[in-house]
Structure formats: structure tokens, C-alpha cells
Coordinates of N, CA and C and ligand atoms in Angstrom, one line a residue:
M2 N 62.0 -120.0 32.8 CA 62.2 -119.5 31.5 C 62.8 -118.1 31.6
A3 N 63.7 -117.9 30.6 CA 64.2 -116.5 30.5 C 63.1 -115.5 30.2
S4 N 63.4 -114.2 30.3 CA 62.3 -113.2 30.2 C 61.6 -113.3 28.8
D5 N 62.3 -113.8 27.8 CA 61.6 -113.9 26.5 C 60.9 -115.3 26.3
G6 N 60.9 -116.1 27.4 CA 60.2 -117.4 27.4 C 61.0 -118.5 27.0
K7 N 62.3 -118.3 26.5 CA 63.2 -119.3 26.1 C 64.1 -119.7 27.3
P8 N 64.5 -121.0 27.4 CA 65.5 -121.3 28.4 C 66.8 -120.6 28.2
L9 N 67.4 -120.2 29.3 CA 68.7 -119.6 29.2 C 69.8 -120.7 29.1
R10 N 70.7 -120.6 28.1 CA 71.7 -121.6 28.0 C 73.0 -121.2 28.8
I11 N 73.2 -121.9 29.8 CA 74.3 -121.6 30.8 C 75.5 -122.6 30.6
A12 N 76.6 -122.1 30.1 CA 77.8 -122.9 30.0 C 78.5 -122.8 31.4
A13 N 79.0 -124.0 31.9 CA 79.6 -124.0 33.2 C 80.9 -124.8 33.1
I14 N 81.9 -124.2 33.8 CA 83.2 -124.9 33.8 C 83.9 -124.5 35.1
G15 N 84.6 -125.4 35.8 CA 85.3 -125.0 37.0 C 86.7 -125.5 36.9
D16 N 87.6 -125.0 37.9 CA 89.0 -125.5 38.0 C 89.8 -125.2 36.7
L17 N 89.8 -124.0 36.3 CA 90.6 -123.6 35.1 C 92.1 -123.7 35.4
H18 N 92.5 -123.3 36.7 CA 93.9 -123.4 37.1 C 94.9 -122.8 36.1
V19 N 94.6 -121.5 35.8 CA 95.5 -120.9 34.8 C 96.9 -120.6 35.4
Q20 N 97.9 -121.0 34.6 CA 99.3 -120.9 35.1 C 100.0 -119.7 34.4
E21 N 101.0 -119.1 35.1 CA 101.6 -117.9 34.6 C 102.4 -118.0 33.3
D22 N 102.8 -119.3 33.0 CA 103.5 -119.5 31.8 C 102.6 -119.8 30.6
S23 N 101.3 -119.7 30.8 CA 100.4 -120.1 29.7 C 100.1 -118.8 28.8
S24 N 99.7 -119.1 27.6 CA 99.4 -118.0 26.7 C 98.0 -118.2 26.1
A25 N 97.1 -117.3 26.4 CA 95.7 -117.4 26.0 C 95.1 -118.8 26.1
P26 N 95.2 -119.4 27.3 CA 94.8 -120.8 27.5 C 93.4 -121.1 27.2
Y27 N 92.5 -120.1 27.4 CA 91.1 -120.4 27.2 C 90.4 -119.6 26.1
R28 N 91.2 -118.9 25.3 CA 90.7 -118.0 24.2 C 89.8 -118.8 23.3
E29 N 90.3 -119.9 22.8 CA 89.6 -120.6 21.8 C 88.3 -121.2 22.4
L30 N 88.5 -121.8 23.5 CA 87.3 -122.5 24.2 C 86.2 -121.4 24.5
F31 N 86.6 -120.3 25.0 CA 85.6 -119.2 25.3 C 84.9 -118.8 24.0
G32 N 85.6 -118.8 22.9 CA 85.0 -118.5 21.6 C 84.0 -119.5 21.3
D33 N 84.3 -120.8 21.4 CA 83.3 -121.8 21.1 C 82.1 -121.6 22.1
I34 N 82.3 -121.4 23.4 CA 81.3 -121.3 24.3 C 80.4 -120.1 24.0
S35 N 81.0 -119.0 23.6 CA 80.2 -117.8 23.3 C 79.2 -118.0 22.1
R36 N 79.5 -119.0 21.3 CA 78.6 -119.3 20.2 C 77.5 -120.3 20.6
E37 N 77.8 -121.0 21.7 CA 76.8 -122.1 22.1 C 75.9 -121.7 23.2
A38 N 76.3 -120.7 24.0 CA 75.6 -120.4 25.3 C 75.3 -118.9 25.4
D39 N 74.4 -118.6 26.4 CA 74.0 -117.2 26.6 C 74.8 -116.6 27.7
V40 N 75.3 -117.4 28.7 CA 76.1 -117.0 29.8 C 77.1 -118.0 30.1
L41 N 78.3 -117.6 30.6 CA 79.4 -118.5 31.0 C 79.6 -118.4 32.5
V42 N 79.5 -119.5 33.2 CA 79.7 -119.5 34.6 C 81.0 -120.2 35.0
L43 N 81.8 -119.6 35.8 CA 83.1 -120.1 36.2 C 83.1 -120.5 37.7
C44 N 83.4 -121.8 38.0 CA 83.2 -122.3 39.3 C 84.5 -122.4 40.2
G45 N 85.3 -121.4 40.1 CA 86.5 -121.3 41.0 C 87.7 -122.1 40.6
D46 N 88.8 -121.9 41.4 CA 90.1 -122.3 41.0 C 90.4 -121.8 39.6
L47 N 90.2 -120.5 39.5 CA 90.4 -119.9 38.2 C 91.9 -119.7 37.9
T48 N 92.7 -119.5 39.0 CA 94.1 -119.4 38.8 C 94.7 -120.6 39.6
N49 N 96.0 -120.9 39.3 CA 96.6 -122.1 40.0 C 97.1 -121.8 41.4
F50 N 97.6 -120.5 41.6 CA 98.2 -120.2 42.9 C 97.7 -118.8 43.4
G51 N 96.7 -118.2 42.7 CA 96.2 -116.9 43.1 C 97.2 -115.8 42.9
K52 N 98.0 -116.0 41.8 CA 99.0 -114.9 41.4 C 98.3 -113.9 40.5
T53 N 98.7 -112.6 40.6 CA 98.1 -111.6 39.8 C 98.5 -111.9 38.3
S54 N 99.7 -112.4 38.0 CA 100.1 -112.7 36.6 C 99.1 -113.8 36.0
E55 N 98.7 -114.7 36.8 CA 97.8 -115.8 36.4 C 96.4 -115.1 36.1
A56 N 96.0 -114.3 37.0 CA 94.6 -113.6 36.9 C 94.6 -112.7 35.6
E57 N 95.8 -112.1 35.3 CA 95.8 -111.2 34.2 C 95.7 -112.0 32.9
I58 N 96.3 -113.2 32.8 CA 96.2 -114.0 31.6 C 94.7 -114.4 31.4
L59 N 94.0 -114.8 32.5 CA 92.6 -115.2 32.4 C 91.7 -114.0 32.0
A60 N 92.0 -112.9 32.6 CA 91.2 -111.7 32.3 C 91.3 -111.3 30.9
E61 N 92.4 -111.5 30.2 CA 92.5 -111.3 28.8 C 91.6 -112.2 28.0
D62 N 91.5 -113.5 28.4 CA 90.7 -114.5 27.7 C 89.2 -114.1 28.0
I63 N 88.9 -113.6 29.2 CA 87.5 -113.2 29.5 C 87.1 -112.1 28.6
R64 N 88.0 -111.1 28.4 CA 87.7 -110.0 27.5 C 87.3 -110.4 26.1
S65 N 87.8 -111.6 25.7 CA 87.4 -112.1 24.3 C 86.0 -112.7 24.3
C66 N 85.4 -112.9 25.5 CA 84.1 -113.6 25.5 C 83.0 -112.6 25.1
S67 N 82.1 -113.0 24.3 CA 81.0 -112.1 23.8 C 79.7 -112.3 24.6
I68 N 79.8 -113.2 25.6 CA 78.6 -113.4 26.5 C 79.0 -113.0 27.9
P69 N 78.0 -112.7 28.8 CA 78.3 -112.4 30.2 C 79.1 -113.5 30.9
V70 N 80.1 -113.2 31.7 CA 80.8 -114.2 32.5 C 80.6 -113.9 34.0
V71 N 80.2 -114.9 34.7 CA 79.8 -114.8 36.1 C 80.5 -115.9 36.8
G72 N 80.8 -115.7 38.1 CA 81.5 -116.8 38.8 C 81.9 -116.5 40.2
V73 N 82.6 -117.5 40.8 CA 83.1 -117.4 42.1 C 84.6 -117.8 42.1
L74 N 85.3 -117.4 43.2 CA 86.7 -117.9 43.3 C 86.8 -119.3 44.0
G75 N 87.9 -119.9 43.9 CA 88.1 -121.2 44.6 C 89.3 -121.1 45.6
N76 N 89.6 -122.2 46.3 CA 90.6 -122.1 47.3 C 92.0 -121.8 46.7
H77 N 92.2 -122.2 45.4 CA 93.5 -121.9 44.8 C 93.7 -120.4 44.6
D78 N 92.6 -119.7 44.4 CA 92.7 -118.3 44.1 C 93.0 -117.5 45.4
Y79 N 93.1 -118.2 46.6 CA 93.4 -117.6 47.8 C 94.9 -117.9 48.2
E80 N 95.6 -118.8 47.5 CA 96.8 -119.3 47.9 C 97.9 -118.2 48.2
C81 N 97.9 -117.2 47.4 CA 98.9 -116.1 47.6 C 98.5 -115.0 48.6
G82 N 97.3 -115.3 49.2 CA 96.8 -114.3 50.2 C 96.3 -113.0 49.7
Q83 N 95.9 -113.0 48.4 CA 95.5 -111.7 47.8 C 94.2 -112.0 46.9
P84 N 93.2 -112.7 47.4 CA 92.0 -113.0 46.6 C 91.3 -111.7 46.1
E85 N 91.5 -110.6 46.9 CA 90.8 -109.3 46.4 C 91.5 -108.8 45.1
E86 N 92.8 -109.0 45.1 CA 93.5 -108.5 43.8 C 93.1 -109.4 42.7
V87 N 93.1 -110.7 42.9 CA 92.6 -111.7 41.8 C 91.2 -111.3 41.3
A88 N 90.4 -111.0 42.3 CA 89.0 -110.6 42.0 C 88.9 -109.3 41.2
R89 N 89.8 -108.4 41.6 CA 89.8 -107.0 41.0 C 90.2 -107.2 39.5
I90 N 91.2 -108.0 39.3 CA 91.8 -108.1 37.9 C 90.7 -108.8 37.0
L91 N 90.1 -109.8 37.6 CA 89.1 -110.6 36.8 C 87.8 -109.7 36.5
H92 N 87.5 -108.9 37.5 CA 86.4 -107.9 37.4 C 86.7 -106.9 36.3
E93 N 87.9 -106.4 36.2 CA 88.3 -105.5 35.2 C 88.3 -106.1 33.8
G94 N 88.5 -107.5 33.8 CA 88.4 -108.2 32.5 C 86.9 -108.4 32.1
G95 N 86.0 -108.1 33.0 CA 84.6 -108.2 32.6 C 83.8 -109.2 33.3
M96 N 84.5 -110.0 34.2 CA 83.8 -111.1 35.0 C 83.0 -110.5 36.1
K97 N 81.8 -111.0 36.3 CA 81.0 -110.5 37.5 C 81.2 -111.6 38.6
L98 N 81.8 -111.1 39.6 CA 82.1 -112.1 40.7 C 81.0 -112.1 41.8
L99 N 80.5 -113.3 42.0 CA 79.4 -113.4 43.0 C 80.1 -113.7 44.3
D100 N 79.6 -113.0 45.4 CA 80.1 -113.3 46.7 C 79.1 -112.7 47.7
D101 N 78.8 -111.4 47.5 CA 77.9 -110.8 48.4 C 76.5 -110.5 47.8
Q102 N 76.5 -110.4 46.5 CA 75.3 -109.9 45.8 C 74.9 -110.8 44.6
A103 N 73.7 -111.2 44.6 CA 73.2 -112.0 43.5 C 73.0 -111.1 42.3
L104 N 72.8 -111.7 41.1 CA 72.5 -110.8 39.9 C 71.5 -111.6 39.1
E105 N 70.9 -110.8 38.1 CA 69.9 -111.4 37.3 C 70.3 -111.2 35.8
I106 N 70.2 -112.2 35.0 CA 70.5 -112.1 33.6 C 69.4 -112.7 32.8
E107 N 68.7 -111.9 32.0 CA 67.6 -112.4 31.2 C 66.6 -113.2 32.0
G108 N 66.2 -112.7 33.2 CA 65.2 -113.4 33.9 C 65.6 -114.5 34.8
V109 N 66.9 -114.9 34.7 CA 67.4 -116.0 35.6 C 68.4 -115.4 36.7
G110 N 68.2 -115.8 37.9 CA 69.0 -115.4 39.0 C 70.3 -116.2 39.2
F111 N 71.3 -115.5 39.5 CA 72.6 -116.1 39.8 C 73.1 -115.7 41.2
A112 N 73.2 -116.7 42.1 CA 73.7 -116.5 43.5 C 74.9 -117.4 43.7
G113 N 76.0 -116.9 44.3 CA 77.1 -117.7 44.4 C 78.1 -117.3 45.5
V114 N 78.8 -118.3 46.1 CA 79.9 -118.1 47.0 C 80.9 -119.2 46.8
K115 N 82.1 -119.0 47.3 CA 83.1 -120.1 47.2 C 82.7 -121.3 48.0
G116 N 82.1 -121.1 49.2 CA 81.8 -122.2 50.0 C 83.0 -122.6 50.9
F117 N 82.9 -123.7 51.6 CA 84.1 -124.1 52.4 C 83.9 -125.6 52.7
M118 N 84.9 -126.1 53.4 CA 84.9 -127.6 53.7 C 84.2 -127.8 55.1
G119 N 84.2 -129.0 55.5 CA 83.6 -129.4 56.8 C 83.0 -130.7 56.9
G120 N 82.7 -131.3 55.7 CA 82.2 -132.6 55.6 C 80.6 -132.8 55.6
Y121 N 80.2 -134.1 55.7 CA 78.8 -134.4 55.4 C 78.5 -135.5 56.4
G122 N 77.2 -135.5 56.8 CA 76.7 -136.6 57.6 C 77.5 -136.8 58.9
R123 N 77.8 -138.1 59.2 CA 78.6 -138.4 60.4 C 80.0 -137.9 60.3
G124 N 80.5 -137.5 59.1 CA 81.8 -137.0 59.0 C 81.9 -135.5 59.1
E125 N 80.8 -134.9 59.4 CA 80.7 -133.4 59.5 C 81.4 -132.9 60.8
L126 N 82.3 -131.9 60.7 CA 82.9 -131.3 61.9 C 81.9 -130.5 62.6
A127 N 81.9 -130.7 63.9 CA 81.0 -129.9 64.8 C 81.7 -128.7 65.4
P128 N 81.0 -127.6 65.7 CA 81.6 -126.5 66.3 C 81.7 -126.7 67.8
F129 N 82.7 -127.5 68.2 CA 82.8 -127.9 69.6 C 84.3 -127.9 70.0
G130 N 84.5 -127.4 71.3 CA 85.8 -127.5 71.9 C 86.7 -126.3 71.6
E131 N 87.8 -126.5 71.0 CA 88.8 -125.4 70.8 C 88.2 -124.3 70.0
P132 N 88.6 -123.1 70.3 CA 88.1 -121.9 69.5 C 88.5 -122.1 68.0
I133 N 89.6 -122.7 67.6 CA 90.0 -122.8 66.2 C 89.1 -123.8 65.5
A134 N 88.6 -124.8 66.2 CA 87.6 -125.7 65.6 C 86.3 -125.0 65.3
K135 N 85.9 -124.1 66.3 CA 84.7 -123.4 66.1 C 84.8 -122.4 64.9
L136 N 86.0 -121.8 64.8 CA 86.3 -120.8 63.7 C 86.2 -121.5 62.3
F137 N 86.7 -122.7 62.3 CA 86.7 -123.5 61.1 C 85.3 -123.8 60.6
V138 N 84.4 -124.2 61.6 CA 83.0 -124.4 61.2 C 82.3 -123.1 60.9
D139 N 82.7 -122.0 61.6 CA 82.0 -120.7 61.3 C 82.2 -120.3 59.9
E140 N 83.4 -120.7 59.3 CA 83.6 -120.3 57.9 C 82.6 -120.9 57.0
A141 N 82.3 -122.2 57.1 CA 81.3 -122.8 56.3 C 79.9 -122.2 56.6
V142 N 79.6 -122.0 57.9 CA 78.3 -121.4 58.2 C 78.1 -120.0 57.6
N143 N 79.2 -119.2 57.6 CA 79.2 -117.9 57.0 C 79.0 -117.9 55.5
E144 N 79.6 -118.8 54.9 CA 79.5 -119.0 53.4 C 78.0 -119.4 53.1
A145 N 77.4 -120.3 53.9 CA 76.0 -120.7 53.7 C 75.1 -119.5 53.9
R146 N 75.4 -118.7 54.9 CA 74.6 -117.5 55.2 C 74.6 -116.5 54.1
K147 N 75.8 -116.3 53.5 CA 76.0 -115.3 52.4 C 75.1 -115.8 51.2
L148 N 75.2 -117.1 50.9 CA 74.4 -117.7 49.8 C 72.9 -117.5 50.1
E149 N 72.5 -117.8 51.3 CA 71.1 -117.6 51.7 C 70.6 -116.2 51.5
N150 N 71.4 -115.2 51.9 CA 71.1 -113.8 51.8 C 70.9 -113.4 50.3
Q151 N 71.8 -113.9 49.4 CA 71.7 -113.6 48.0 C 70.4 -114.3 47.4
L152 N 70.2 -115.5 47.8 CA 69.0 -116.2 47.2 C 67.7 -115.5 47.7
R153 N 67.7 -115.0 48.9 CA 66.6 -114.3 49.4 C 66.2 -113.0 48.6
T154 N 67.2 -112.4 48.1 CA 67.0 -111.1 47.3 C 66.4 -111.4 45.9
L155 N 66.6 -112.6 45.4 CA 66.2 -112.8 44.0 C 64.7 -112.9 43.9
R156 N 64.2 -112.3 42.9 CA 62.7 -112.3 42.6 C 62.4 -113.1 41.3
T157 N 63.4 -113.8 40.9 CA 63.2 -114.6 39.6 C 62.5 -115.9 39.9
E158 N 61.9 -116.4 38.9 CA 61.2 -117.8 39.1 C 62.3 -118.9 39.0
R159 N 63.4 -118.6 38.3 CA 64.5 -119.6 38.2 C 65.8 -119.0 38.6
S160 N 66.6 -119.8 39.3 CA 67.9 -119.3 39.6 C 68.9 -120.5 39.7
I161 N 70.1 -120.1 39.7 CA 71.2 -121.1 39.7 C 72.2 -120.7 40.8
A162 N 72.6 -121.7 41.6 CA 73.5 -121.5 42.7 C 74.9 -121.9 42.2
V163 N 75.9 -121.0 42.4 CA 77.2 -121.2 41.9 C 78.2 -121.4 43.1
L164 N 78.9 -122.5 43.2 CA 79.8 -122.7 44.3 C 81.2 -123.2 43.8
H165 N 82.2 -123.2 44.6 CA 83.4 -124.0 44.3 C 83.4 -125.3 45.1
Y166 N 83.1 -125.3 46.4 CA 83.0 -126.5 47.2 C 81.7 -127.2 46.9
S167 N 81.6 -128.5 47.2 CA 80.4 -129.2 46.9 C 79.4 -129.2 48.1
P168 N 78.1 -129.0 47.9 CA 77.2 -129.1 49.0 C 76.7 -130.5 49.3
I169 N 77.1 -131.5 48.5 CA 76.6 -132.9 48.7 C 77.7 -133.9 48.5
V170 N 77.5 -135.1 49.0 CA 78.5 -136.1 48.8 C 78.4 -136.7 47.3
G171 N 77.2 -136.7 46.8 CA 76.9 -137.4 45.5 C 77.9 -137.0 44.4
T172 N 78.3 -135.7 44.3 CA 79.1 -135.3 43.2 C 80.6 -135.3 43.5
I173 N 80.9 -135.8 44.7 CA 82.4 -136.0 45.0 C 82.7 -137.5 45.1
E174 N 81.7 -138.4 44.8 CA 81.9 -139.8 44.7 C 83.0 -140.1 43.7
G175 N 84.0 -140.9 44.0 CA 85.1 -141.1 43.1 C 86.4 -140.6 43.8
E176 N 86.2 -139.6 44.7 CA 87.4 -139.1 45.4 C 87.5 -140.1 46.7
P177 N 88.8 -140.2 47.2 CA 89.0 -141.0 48.4 C 88.1 -140.5 49.5
E178 N 87.4 -141.5 50.2 CA 86.5 -141.1 51.3 C 87.3 -140.3 52.4
A179 N 88.5 -140.6 52.5 CA 89.3 -139.9 53.6 C 89.4 -138.4 53.4
I180 N 89.2 -137.9 52.2 CA 89.3 -136.5 52.0 C 87.9 -135.8 51.7
H181 N 86.8 -136.6 51.9 CA 85.5 -136.0 51.6 C 85.3 -134.7 52.4
Q182 N 85.7 -134.7 53.7 CA 85.4 -133.5 54.5 C 86.1 -132.3 54.0
Y183 N 87.2 -132.4 53.1 CA 87.9 -131.3 52.6 C 87.3 -130.8 51.2
L184 N 86.3 -131.5 50.8 CA 85.8 -131.2 49.4 C 84.5 -130.4 49.5
G185 N 83.9 -130.2 50.7 CA 82.7 -129.4 50.8 C 82.1 -129.5 52.1
S186 N 80.9 -128.9 52.2 CA 80.1 -128.9 53.4 C 78.6 -129.1 53.2
Q187 N 78.0 -129.9 53.9 CA 76.5 -130.1 53.7 C 75.8 -128.9 54.2
R188 N 76.5 -128.0 55.0 CA 75.8 -126.8 55.5 C 75.4 -125.9 54.3
L189 N 76.1 -126.1 53.1 CA 75.7 -125.3 51.9 C 74.4 -125.7 51.3
C190 N 73.9 -126.9 51.7 CA 72.6 -127.4 51.2 C 71.4 -126.6 51.8
D191 N 71.5 -126.2 53.0 CA 70.3 -125.6 53.7 C 69.7 -124.5 52.9
P192 N 70.6 -123.5 52.5 CA 70.0 -122.3 51.8 C 69.4 -122.8 50.4
I193 N 70.1 -123.7 49.8 CA 69.7 -124.2 48.4 C 68.3 -124.8 48.5
D194 N 68.1 -125.6 49.5 CA 66.8 -126.3 49.7 C 65.7 -125.5 50.3
R195 N 66.1 -124.3 50.7 CA 65.0 -123.4 51.3 C 64.2 -122.6 50.2
F196 N 64.8 -122.5 49.0 CA 64.1 -121.6 48.0 C 63.7 -122.4 46.8
D197 N 62.4 -122.3 46.5 CA 61.9 -123.0 45.3 C 62.5 -122.6 44.0
H198 N 63.0 -121.4 43.9 CA 63.5 -120.9 42.6 C 64.8 -121.4 42.2
V199 N 65.5 -122.1 43.1 CA 66.8 -122.7 42.8 C 66.6 -123.9 41.9
K200 N 67.0 -123.9 40.7 CA 66.7 -125.0 39.7 C 67.9 -125.9 39.5
A201 N 69.1 -125.4 39.8 CA 70.3 -126.2 39.6 C 71.5 -125.6 40.5
V202 N 72.4 -126.4 40.8 CA 73.6 -126.0 41.5 C 74.8 -126.5 40.7
V203 N 75.8 -125.6 40.5 CA 77.1 -126.0 39.9 C 78.2 -125.8 40.8
H204 N 79.2 -126.7 40.8 CA 80.4 -126.5 41.7 C 81.5 -127.2 41.0
G205 N 82.7 -126.9 41.6 CA 83.9 -127.6 41.1 C 84.7 -128.3 42.2
H206 N 86.0 -128.1 42.2 CA 86.9 -128.5 43.3 C 87.2 -130.0 43.4
A207 N 86.2 -130.9 43.2 CA 86.5 -132.3 43.3 C 86.8 -132.8 41.9
H208 N 88.1 -132.8 41.6 CA 88.6 -133.1 40.2 C 88.3 -134.5 39.8
H209 N 88.2 -135.4 40.8 CA 88.0 -136.8 40.6 C 86.5 -137.3 41.0
G210 N 85.6 -136.3 41.1 CA 84.3 -136.6 41.6 C 83.4 -137.0 40.4
S211 N 82.1 -137.0 40.7 CA 81.1 -137.4 39.8 C 80.3 -136.2 39.2
Y212 N 79.7 -136.4 38.0 CA 79.1 -135.2 37.4 C 77.8 -134.8 38.0
E213 N 77.0 -135.8 38.5 CA 75.6 -135.4 38.8 C 75.2 -135.9 40.2
G214 N 74.4 -135.1 40.9 CA 73.8 -135.6 42.1 C 72.6 -134.7 42.5
R215 N 72.0 -134.9 43.7 CA 70.9 -134.1 44.1 C 71.0 -133.7 45.6
T216 N 70.4 -132.6 45.9 CA 70.3 -132.2 47.3 C 69.3 -133.1 48.0
P217 N 69.2 -133.1 49.3 CA 68.2 -133.9 50.0 C 66.8 -133.6 49.5
R218 N 66.5 -132.3 49.0 CA 65.2 -132.0 48.5 C 65.0 -132.3 47.1
G219 N 66.1 -132.7 46.4 CA 66.0 -133.1 45.0 C 66.5 -132.1 43.9
T220 N 67.0 -131.0 44.4 CA 67.6 -130.0 43.4 C 68.8 -130.6 42.8
P221 N 68.9 -130.6 41.4 CA 70.1 -131.2 40.7 C 71.4 -130.4 41.0
V222 N 72.4 -131.1 41.2 CA 73.7 -130.6 41.5 C 74.7 -131.1 40.5
F223 N 75.5 -130.3 39.8 CA 76.5 -130.7 38.8 C 77.9 -130.3 39.2
N224 N 78.8 -131.3 39.2 CA 80.2 -131.0 39.4 C 80.8 -130.7 38.0
V225 N 81.1 -129.4 37.8 CA 81.6 -129.0 36.5 C 83.1 -128.8 36.5
A226 N 83.8 -129.3 37.4 CA 85.3 -129.3 37.4 C 85.7 -129.8 36.0
Q227 N 86.5 -129.1 35.3 CA 86.8 -129.4 33.9 C 87.2 -130.9 33.6
F228 N 87.9 -131.4 34.7 CA 88.4 -132.8 34.5 C 87.3 -133.8 34.5
V229 N 86.3 -133.5 35.4 CA 85.1 -134.4 35.4 C 84.4 -134.3 34.1
L230 N 84.2 -133.1 33.6 CA 83.4 -132.9 32.3 C 84.2 -133.6 31.1
S231 N 85.5 -133.4 31.1 CA 86.3 -134.0 30.0 C 86.2 -135.5 30.0
R232 N 86.2 -136.1 31.2 CA 86.1 -137.6 31.3 C 84.7 -138.0 30.8
R233 N 83.7 -137.2 31.2 CA 82.3 -137.6 30.9 C 81.8 -137.3 29.5
F234 N 82.2 -136.1 29.0 CA 81.7 -135.6 27.7 C 82.7 -135.4 26.6
G235 N 84.0 -135.6 27.0 CA 85.0 -135.3 26.0 C 85.3 -133.9 25.7
K236 N 84.7 -133.0 26.5 CA 85.0 -131.5 26.4 C 84.9 -130.9 27.8
P237 N 85.6 -129.8 28.1 CA 85.8 -129.4 29.5 C 84.7 -128.5 30.0
Y238 N 83.6 -128.3 29.2 CA 82.4 -127.5 29.7 C 81.1 -128.2 29.4
V239 N 80.1 -127.7 30.1 CA 78.8 -128.3 29.8 C 77.8 -127.1 29.6
V240 N 76.8 -127.3 28.8 CA 75.7 -126.2 28.7 C 74.4 -126.8 29.3
L241 N 74.0 -126.0 30.3 CA 72.7 -126.4 31.0 C 71.7 -125.4 30.6
E242 N 70.5 -125.9 30.4 CA 69.3 -125.0 30.1 C 68.5 -124.8 31.3
V243 N 68.4 -123.5 31.7 CA 67.6 -123.1 32.9 C 66.5 -122.2 32.5
Ligands
FE2_397 FE1 90.7 -127.3 41.5
FE2_398 FE1 89.6 -126.2 44.6

């Protein structure tokens, strides 16, 4: 429960893919969300190519939000090789970017990282052989470690983990099996399942995936990629109560 005993209403949406030729693409939607929820969570791929012009357009829409905006970057936000610039512009717009530090809003903890790929189960890439293969696996391991460190600092009874890549196969069902290893890594599950206070996980990235799944320990996971939500609910965001 939030500090006043009421559940916190958390609106979540991923994969905004803002393009540089768009004009206030999320202004109206963020207005609706501000009336329906207490916090807005953005699950990465905020821009289409990681261009500063795209980030500036989104930052303007974020300025119009009257509730706190929290989130992580996605792989698309890295495409132009300047994720720090994208993050800085969004931060100036008022978004709180999770990556190294968790935060608390009205008694609920928020921990988040982009995450990385690497696969699940028998399809998981092992850190074996060539140095580049080990580096690839290290990236997922490092993201999982950053998430664990944030979750460890939280003293809240309830928290939510925010990712771009999926920690489980369940919410990418619907995508071709041949690309499952590019949609996330099960290494992200370990920190989530280590802490009792994690009540839900939200992620994006798998545009053709499934809305709902669970970690091995049973923590609910939601794929909030806007395309998944629009197919399921007829609107591109969902409001979760935590
Ligand atoms: Fe995306
Ligand atoms: Fe993505």
C-alpha cells in the first residue's frame, strides 16, 4: 500500500518510438493518464533512433504531465550512440531515469534498468569461448547486478521493477521463437525473485508478445509495449495498482 494506505495507481507504457517529424505525439494521452494514475512509467524505446530531436519532442510532452514520470531507456534510444544525451534531455523534461539508483514515490519503490538480451532456458547464451561472447553475456549479467543493487537499497514493502527487455519467455510468446534470445534474458529474473517486496515487473521491447506472465517464483510480469496493450485493451497504456 502507498504511504496513505491506498494502492498507488501506476500507468505503464513502453515503446513510444517518438519520431522527429511528429508533433506533440503523446500530449493528449499523457493528459488522460495524468487524470487516471498517480505515476507514469515508461518502459524504453522512448525515441525511434535515439536522436536528440526525438527526445526533445518527447520531453515537451513529459513537461505537460502533472504526475511523476519514471522510466528506463530501450535499445532504440542507443541507436545514435548518444544515450546520455537522450537521457539528459528527458531528465530536463522532468522524467526520472532509473539505471543506477532506485527511488520511492508515496511508499512504493521503483527500480529499473534497460536489461539486455541473451535468451532463456536451453536457448541461453553461455559465457564460453571467444572474449566477445563473454562480453555479450557480461552485459546481461551487469544489467541484472544493477537491478539487484537498486532493489537491495529499497526499504519499501512494495516495489515495481521496470525493464525494457523481458526477464521471462511468457510475455514474449507470440514472437517468432527464432528471435526469443534477442528479446531478453532470464538472468534478469534472479534479482526480481530474490526480494519479497517486488510486486510486479513491467517491460516492453517485444511488440508482438503477450501481456501477462510470471517469474519462476510467481511474481507477475507485464509486457506493456504499447502495441501489445492496444491489441489487448484497445488503448496503449495500462494502469496497475501496487
Ligand atoms: Fe520497441
Ligand atoms: Fe526495443
